[in-house]
Amino acid sequence: SQQGEEDPQALSIQEGENATMNCSYKTSINNLQWYRQNSGRGLVHLILIRSNEREKHSGRLRVTLDTSKKSSSLLITASRAADTASYFCATDAGAGNNRKLIWGLGTSLAVNP
Amino acid sequence: EAQVTQNPRYLITVTGKKLTVTCSQNMNHEYMSWYRQDPGLGLRQIYYSMNVEVTDKGDVPEGYKVSRKEKRNFPLILESPSPNQTSLYFCASSLFGGPYNSPLHFGNGTRLTVT
């Protein structure tokens, strides 16, 4: 498996339900970012969480980071049809010339009206 | 409106015919990057630029060229396209210091088909 691996690959829920997706990684990180991509469009930044932070909120989004388990979760509360998209985590790892942003393969979320 | 603009949105071409995909940002960002997105492979970085006249290879630079003569523009050049370069391409920018501490802003993508 690769750095920044999302789970599940696909998720289908009803409008109003909560959606949780997870990102696991292998090496220690500087920070972790979540992005959303609507079908065929560019990615949109959602949240950046630093390695010394455990939780961040933005509107209906809640991101947690557990560096001991090398994992992060993105929770979308009270989901809407407009939340239908793919969600990617990107881990910032390394330092200096070896610093890289590594992308996961994404979780495809379908919110059914 | 702050944005990253890529053109064209769709492009179909033939093997070996040189093409350029343009990218322009109006946010005075120092960092710009090109990615390709393929099913099952995710986003892979092609080239990036930390600032004007500074470009570096990403993970999959073979078959591509870039230039950064001005801060706002970062064109992607395929000198001799091949079918394995059929992909969805994204240009992205961030304020400074790379995509690490400030978020990436993405264009809407260019879907390239090489026959």
GROMACS .gro file of N, CA and C in nm, chain B:
model
  345
  114GLU      N    1  -1.192   3.751  -0.987
  114GLU     CA    2  -1.201   3.626  -0.911
  114GLU      C    3  -1.066   3.556  -0.915
  115ALA      N    4  -1.019   3.512  -0.796
  115ALA     CA    5  -0.892   3.441  -0.788
  115ALA      C    6  -0.908   3.304  -0.852
  116GLN      N    7  -0.821   3.275  -0.947
  116GLN     CA    8  -0.836   3.146  -1.013
  116GLN      C    9  -0.711   3.105  -1.088
  117VAL      N   10  -0.710   2.975  -1.119
  117VAL     CA   11  -0.609   2.916  -1.207
  117VAL      C   12  -0.683   2.876  -1.335
  118THR      N   13  -0.635   2.928  -1.447
  118THR     CA   14  -0.704   2.905  -1.574
  118THR      C   15  -0.618   2.820  -1.664
  119GLN      N   16  -0.675   2.710  -1.707
  119GLN     CA   17  -0.606   2.620  -1.800
  119GLN      C   18  -0.680   2.621  -1.933
  120ASN      N   19  -0.604   2.611  -2.039
  120ASN     CA   20  -0.663   2.597  -2.172
  120ASN      C   21  -0.577   2.508  -2.259
  121PRO      N   22  -0.639   2.425  -2.344
  121PRO     CA   23  -0.784   2.410  -2.358
  121PRO      C   24  -0.841   2.316  -2.252
  122ARG      N   25  -0.970   2.304  -2.246
  122ARG     CA   26  -1.036   2.213  -2.155
  122ARG      C   27  -1.032   2.069  -2.208
  123TYR      N   28  -1.046   2.056  -2.337
  123TYR     CA   29  -1.039   1.925  -2.402
  123TYR      C   30  -0.947   1.937  -2.523
  124LEU      N   31  -0.869   1.833  -2.547
  124LEU     CA   32  -0.778   1.835  -2.661
  124LEU      C   33  -0.760   1.693  -2.712
  125ILE      N   34  -0.785   1.676  -2.841
  125ILE     CA   35  -0.759   1.549  -2.907
  125ILE      C   36  -0.654   1.575  -3.013
  126THR      N   37  -0.548   1.496  -3.010
  126THR     CA   38  -0.441   1.517  -3.105
  126THR      C   39  -0.386   1.382  -3.152
  127VAL      N   40  -0.290   1.389  -3.240
  127VAL     CA   41  -0.230   1.267  -3.293
  127VAL      C   42  -0.087   1.253  -3.243
  128THR      N   43  -0.039   1.134  -3.244
  128THR     CA   44   0.097   1.105  -3.199
  128THR      C   45   0.198   1.191  -3.274
  129GLY      N   46   0.286   1.254  -3.197
  129GLY     CA   47   0.395   1.331  -3.255
  129GLY      C   48   0.368   1.477  -3.284
  130LYS      N   49   0.245   1.521  -3.271
  130LYS     CA   50   0.213   1.661  -3.302
  130LYS      C   51   0.228   1.747  -3.176
  131LYS      N   52   0.326   1.833  -3.178
  131LYS     CA   53   0.359   1.916  -3.060
  131LYS      C   54   0.237   1.995  -3.012
  132LEU      N   55   0.222   2.002  -2.881
  132LEU     CA   56   0.112   2.081  -2.826
  132LEU      C   57   0.155   2.149  -2.698
  133THR      N   58   0.081   2.254  -2.666
  133THR     CA   59   0.105   2.330  -2.542
  133THR      C   60  -0.027   2.347  -2.470
  134VAL      N   61  -0.025   2.319  -2.341
  134VAL     CA   62  -0.138   2.347  -2.255
  134VAL      C   63  -0.100   2.468  -2.169
  135THR      N   64  -0.182   2.570  -2.174
  135THR     CA   65  -0.147   2.691  -2.101
  135THR      C   66  -0.207   2.689  -1.961
  136CYS      N   67  -0.139   2.758  -1.871
  136CYS     CA   68  -0.186   2.772  -1.733
  136CYS      C   69  -0.152   2.912  -1.687
  137SER      N   70  -0.248   2.980  -1.629
  137SER     CA   71  -0.226   3.114  -1.580
  137SER      C   72  -0.298   3.132  -1.448
  138GLN      N   73  -0.232   3.197  -1.352
  138GLN     CA   74  -0.296   3.225  -1.223
  138GLN      C   75  -0.287   3.375  -1.194
  139ASN      N   76  -0.392   3.427  -1.129
  139ASN     CA   77  -0.400   3.571  -1.103
  139ASN      C   78  -0.389   3.602  -0.955
  140MET      N   79  -0.322   3.514  -0.879
  140MET     CA   80  -0.313   3.531  -0.734
  140MET      C   81  -0.173   3.568  -0.688
  141ASN      N   82  -0.085   3.597  -0.781
  141ASN     CA   83   0.054   3.630  -0.749
  141ASN      C   84   0.124   3.518  -0.672
  142HIS      N   85   0.087   3.394  -0.703
  142HIS     CA   86   0.147   3.280  -0.637
  142HIS      C   87   0.287   3.254  -0.690
  143GLU      N   88   0.376   3.216  -0.600
  143GLU     CA   89   0.512   3.184  -0.641
  143GLU      C   90   0.523   3.041  -0.694
  144TYR      N   91   0.452   2.950  -0.632
  144TYR     CA   92   0.464   2.808  -0.664
  144TYR      C   93   0.359   2.765  -0.765
  145MET      N   94   0.402   2.694  -0.868
  145MET     CA   95   0.309   2.636  -0.965
  145MET      C   96   0.353   2.494  -0.998
  146SER      N   97   0.256   2.412  -1.037
  146SER     CA   98   0.286   2.271  -1.059
  146SER      C   99   0.190   2.213  -1.162
  147TRP      N  100   0.236   2.109  -1.229
  147TRP     CA  101   0.152   2.032  -1.320
  147TRP      C  102   0.140   1.890  -1.267
  148TYR      N  103   0.016   1.839  -1.274
  148TYR     CA  104  -0.013   1.702  -1.236
  148TYR      C  105  -0.086   1.633  -1.350
  149ARG      N  106  -0.075   1.502  -1.351
  149ARG     CA  107  -0.163   1.423  -1.434
  149ARG      C  108  -0.240   1.327  -1.344
  150GLN      N  109  -0.363   1.299  -1.383
  150GLN     CA  110  -0.447   1.212  -1.302
  150GLN      C  111  -0.497   1.098  -1.388
  151ASP      N  112  -0.465   0.976  -1.347
  151ASP     CA  113  -0.504   0.858  -1.422
  151ASP      C  114  -0.574   0.760  -1.328
  152PRO      N  115  -0.676   0.690  -1.377
  152PRO     CA  116  -0.749   0.595  -1.292
  152PRO      C  117  -0.655   0.492  -1.231
  153GLY      N  118  -0.668   0.473  -1.101
  153GLY     CA  119  -0.587   0.374  -1.031
  153GLY      C  120  -0.447   0.420  -0.996
  154LEU      N  121  -0.406   0.533  -1.050
  154LEU     CA  122  -0.271   0.585  -1.023
  154LEU      C  123  -0.274   0.716  -0.946
  155GLY      N  124  -0.389   0.778  -0.939
  155GLY     CA  125  -0.402   0.901  -0.863
  155GLY      C  126  -0.332   1.019  -0.929
  156LEU      N  127  -0.304   1.120  -0.848
  156LEU     CA  128  -0.236   1.241  -0.895
  156LEU      C  129  -0.086   1.220  -0.893
  157ARG      N  130  -0.023   1.246  -1.003
  157ARG     CA  131   0.122   1.237  -1.009
  157ARG      C  132   0.178   1.368  -1.061
  158GLN      N  133   0.283   1.414  -0.995
  158GLN     CA  134   0.340   1.543  -1.030
  158GLN      C  135   0.434   1.531  -1.149
  159ILE      N  136   0.420   1.621  -1.245
  159ILE     CA  137   0.502   1.618  -1.366
  159ILE      C  138   0.622   1.711  -1.349
  160TYR      N  139   0.596   1.838  -1.329
  160TYR     CA  140   0.698   1.940  -1.306
  160TYR      C  141   0.641   2.041  -1.207
  161TYR      N  142   0.733   2.112  -1.143
  161TYR     CA  143   0.690   2.221  -1.058
  161TYR      C  144   0.787   2.337  -1.068
  162SER      N  145   0.742   2.451  -1.018
  162SER     CA  146   0.825   2.572  -1.021
  162SER      C  147   0.807   2.647  -0.891
  163MET      N  148   0.917   2.668  -0.822
  163MET     CA  149   0.910   2.741  -0.695
  163MET      C  150   0.899   2.892  -0.717
  164ASN      N  151   0.946   2.939  -0.833
  164ASN     CA  152   0.937   3.081  -0.863
  164ASN      C  153   0.980   3.102  -1.009
  165VAL      N  154   0.980   3.225  -1.052
  165VAL     CA  155   1.015   3.257  -1.191
  165VAL      C  156   1.154   3.204  -1.224
  166GLU      N  157   1.163   3.142  -1.342
  166GLU     CA  158   1.289   3.089  -1.394
  166GLU      C  159   1.344   2.970  -1.314
  167VAL      N  160   1.263   2.914  -1.222
  167VAL     CA  161   1.306   2.798  -1.145
  167VAL      C  162   1.207   2.685  -1.167
  168THR      N  163   1.250   2.578  -1.233
  168THR     CA  164   1.162   2.463  -1.255
  168THR      C  165   1.235   2.336  -1.215
  169ASP      N  166   1.158   2.236  -1.170
  169ASP     CA  167   1.216   2.109  -1.128
  169ASP      C  168   1.127   1.995  -1.170
  170LYS      N  169   1.189   1.880  -1.190
  170LYS     CA  170   1.114   1.761  -1.227
  170LYS      C  171   1.034   1.708  -1.108
  171GLY      N  172   0.915   1.658  -1.140
  171GLY     CA  173   0.836   1.587  -1.041
  171GLY      C  174   0.860   1.438  -1.054
  172ASP      N  175   0.756   1.361  -1.037
  172ASP     CA  176   0.770   1.216  -1.038
  172ASP      C  177   0.763   1.155  -1.179
  173VAL      N  178   0.697   1.222  -1.270
  173VAL     CA  179   0.679   1.166  -1.405
  173VAL      C  180   0.707   1.272  -1.512
  174PRO      N  181   0.832   1.322  -1.522
  174PRO     CA  182   0.860   1.432  -1.614
  174PRO      C  183   0.887   1.391  -1.759
  175GLU      N  184   0.907   1.261  -1.784
  175GLU     CA  185   0.950   1.219  -1.917
  175GLU      C  186   0.843   1.254  -2.022
  176GLY      N  187   0.888   1.317  -2.130
  176GLY     CA  188   0.798   1.352  -2.240
  176GLY      C  189   0.733   1.489  -2.226
  177TYR      N  190   0.768   1.561  -2.120
  177TYR     CA  191   0.709   1.692  -2.094
  177TYR      C  192   0.819   1.797  -2.078
  178LYS      N  193   0.782   1.921  -2.109
  178LYS     CA  194   0.868   2.036  -2.081
  178LYS      C  195   0.781   2.145  -2.022
  179VAL      N  196   0.844   2.231  -1.944
  179VAL     CA  197   0.775   2.347  -1.890
  179VAL      C  198   0.867   2.467  -1.897
  180SER      N  199   0.809   2.585  -1.877
  180SER     CA  200   0.888   2.706  -1.864
  180SER      C  201   0.817   2.800  -1.768
  181ARG      N  202   0.895   2.886  -1.702
  181ARG     CA  203   0.833   2.983  -1.611
  181ARG      C  204   0.903   3.117  -1.632
  182LYS      N  205   0.864   3.182  -1.740
  182LYS     CA  206   0.925   3.312  -1.773
  182LYS      C  207   0.860   3.426  -1.698
  183GLU      N  208   0.734   3.407  -1.664
  183GLU     CA  209   0.662   3.509  -1.586
  183GLU      C  210   0.598   3.439  -1.468
  184LYS      N  211   0.569   3.515  -1.366
  184LYS     CA  212   0.513   3.457  -1.244
  184LYS      C  213   0.377   3.394  -1.269
  185ARG      N  214   0.294   3.453  -1.352
  185ARG     CA  215   0.158   3.407  -1.366
  185ARG      C  216   0.140   3.288  -1.459
  186ASN      N  217   0.235   3.262  -1.547
  186ASN     CA  218   0.215   3.159  -1.650
  186ASN      C  219   0.309   3.041  -1.634
  187PHE      N  220   0.257   2.923  -1.660
  187PHE     CA  221   0.337   2.801  -1.646
  187PHE      C  222   0.287   2.700  -1.749
  188PRO      N  223   0.327   2.717  -1.874
  188PRO     CA  224   0.277   2.628  -1.979
  188PRO      C  225   0.341   2.489  -1.975
  189LEU      N  226   0.263   2.391  -2.014
  189LEU     CA  227   0.311   2.252  -2.024
  189LEU      C  228   0.322   2.217  -2.172
  190ILE      N  229   0.439   2.172  -2.212
  190ILE     CA  230   0.466   2.143  -2.352
  190ILE      C  231   0.490   1.995  -2.371
  191LEU      N  232   0.420   1.938  -2.468
  191LEU     CA  233   0.446   1.801  -2.509
  191LEU      C  234   0.505   1.808  -2.649
  192GLU      N  235   0.636   1.785  -2.660
  192GLU     CA  236   0.705   1.803  -2.788
  192GLU      C  237   0.661   1.697  -2.890
  193SER      N  238   0.644   1.575  -2.845
  193SER     CA  239   0.604   1.466  -2.935
  193SER      C  240   0.510   1.373  -2.858
  194PRO      N  241   0.384   1.411  -2.848
  194PRO     CA  242   0.290   1.335  -2.765
  194PRO      C  243   0.277   1.190  -2.810
  195SER      N  244   0.256   1.103  -2.711
  195SER     CA  245   0.234   0.961  -2.740
  195SER      C  246   0.106   0.918  -2.669
  196PRO      N  247   0.046   0.807  -2.712
  196PRO     CA  248  -0.081   0.764  -2.651
  196PRO      C  249  -0.076   0.746  -2.499
  197ASN      N  250   0.043   0.712  -2.445
  197ASN     CA  251   0.050   0.695  -2.299
  197ASN      C  252   0.045   0.827  -2.224
  198GLN      N  253   0.039   0.938  -2.296
  198GLN     CA  254   0.021   1.068  -2.233
  198GLN      C  255  -0.126   1.111  -2.234
  199THR      N  256  -0.212   1.024  -2.282
  199THR     CA  257  -0.356   1.047  -2.269
  199THR      C  258  -0.390   1.047  -2.121
  200SER      N  259  -0.448   1.159  -2.074
  200SER     CA  260  -0.470   1.173  -1.931
  200SER      C  261  -0.550   1.300  -1.904
  201LEU      N  262  -0.582   1.319  -1.776
  201LEU     CA  263  -0.642   1.444  -1.729
  201LEU      C  264  -0.533   1.523  -1.659
  202TYR      N  265  -0.508   1.643  -1.708
  202TYR     CA  266  -0.397   1.724  -1.657
  202TYR      C  267  -0.449   1.841  -1.575
  203PHE      N  268  -0.379   1.866  -1.465
  203PHE     CA  269  -0.415   1.978  -1.378
  203PHE      C  270  -0.294   2.067  -1.352
  204CYS      N  271  -0.318   2.197  -1.361
  204CYS     CA  272  -0.223   2.295  -1.316
  204CYS      C  273  -0.268   2.342  -1.178
  205ALA      N  274  -0.172   2.369  -1.091
  205ALA     CA  275  -0.206   2.414  -0.956
  205ALA      C  276  -0.105   2.517  -0.911
  206SER      N  277  -0.145   2.603  -0.819
  206SER     CA  278  -0.053   2.702  -0.766
  206SER      C  279  -0.075   2.718  -0.616
  207SER      N  280   0.026   2.764  -0.548
  207SER     CA  281   0.011   2.801  -0.408
  207SER      C  282   0.099   2.922  -0.380
  208LEU      N  283   0.074   2.984  -0.266
  208LEU     CA  284   0.130   3.116  -0.239
  208LEU      C  285   0.282   3.117  -0.246
  209PHE      N  286   0.348   3.040  -0.163
  209PHE     CA  287   0.494   3.035  -0.165
  209PHE      C  288   0.542   2.911  -0.093
  210GLY      N  289   0.666   2.876  -0.113
  210GLY     CA  290   0.727   2.767  -0.038
  210GLY      C  291   0.674   2.630  -0.071
  211GLY      N  292   0.611   2.614  -0.185
  211GLY     CA  293   0.560   2.482  -0.221
  211GLY      C  294   0.420   2.459  -0.168
  212PRO      N  295   0.367   2.337  -0.189
  212PRO     CA  296   0.227   2.307  -0.155
  212PRO      C  297   0.211   2.261  -0.012
  213TYR      N  298   0.303   2.295   0.076
  213TYR     CA  299   0.306   2.233   0.208
  213TYR      C  300   0.230   2.312   0.314
  214ASN      N  301   0.251   2.439   0.321
  214ASN     CA  302   0.188   2.518   0.427
  214ASN      C  303   0.075   2.606   0.378
  215SER      N  304   0.064   2.623   0.248
  215SER     CA  305  -0.049   2.697   0.194
  215SER      C  306  -0.117   2.608   0.090
  216PRO      N  307  -0.249   2.617   0.083
  216PRO     CA  308  -0.322   2.521  -0.001
  216PRO      C  309  -0.294   2.539  -0.150
  217LEU      N  310  -0.307   2.430  -0.221
  217LEU     CA  311  -0.298   2.434  -0.367
  217LEU      C  312  -0.432   2.478  -0.425
  218HIS      N  313  -0.424   2.564  -0.526
  218HIS     CA  314  -0.542   2.604  -0.603
  218HIS      C  315  -0.529   2.539  -0.740
  219PHE      N  316  -0.629   2.465  -0.778
  219PHE     CA  317  -0.624   2.389  -0.903
  219PHE      C  318  -0.705   2.454  -1.013
  220GLY      N  319  -0.656   2.438  -1.137
  220GLY     CA  320  -0.737   2.469  -1.253
  220GLY      C  321  -0.842   2.361  -1.272
  221ASN      N  322  -0.927   2.379  -1.373
  221ASN     CA  323  -1.036   2.285  -1.397
  221ASN      C  324  -0.998   2.166  -1.484
  222GLY      N  325  -0.873   2.162  -1.523
  222GLY     CA  326  -0.825   2.042  -1.591
  222GLY      C  327  -0.828   2.051  -1.742
  223THR      N  328  -0.740   1.975  -1.804
  223THR     CA  329  -0.736   1.959  -1.949
  223THR      C  330  -0.738   1.809  -1.978
  224ARG      N  331  -0.842   1.767  -2.048
  224ARG     CA  332  -0.849   1.624  -2.082
  224ARG      C  333  -0.786   1.605  -2.219
  225LEU      N  334  -0.672   1.538  -2.220
  225LEU     CA  335  -0.595   1.519  -2.342
  225LEU      C  336  -0.608   1.375  -2.390
  226THR      N  337  -0.638   1.361  -2.518
  226THR     CA  338  -0.640   1.230  -2.582
  226THR      C  339  -0.542   1.232  -2.698
  227VAL      N  340  -0.449   1.138  -2.696
  227VAL     CA  341  -0.350   1.125  -2.803
  227VAL      C  342  -0.377   0.995  -2.878
  228THR      N  343  -0.405   1.006  -3.007
  228THR     CA  344  -0.439   0.885  -3.085
  228THR      C  345  -0.322   0.843  -3.175
   0.00000   0.00000   0.00000
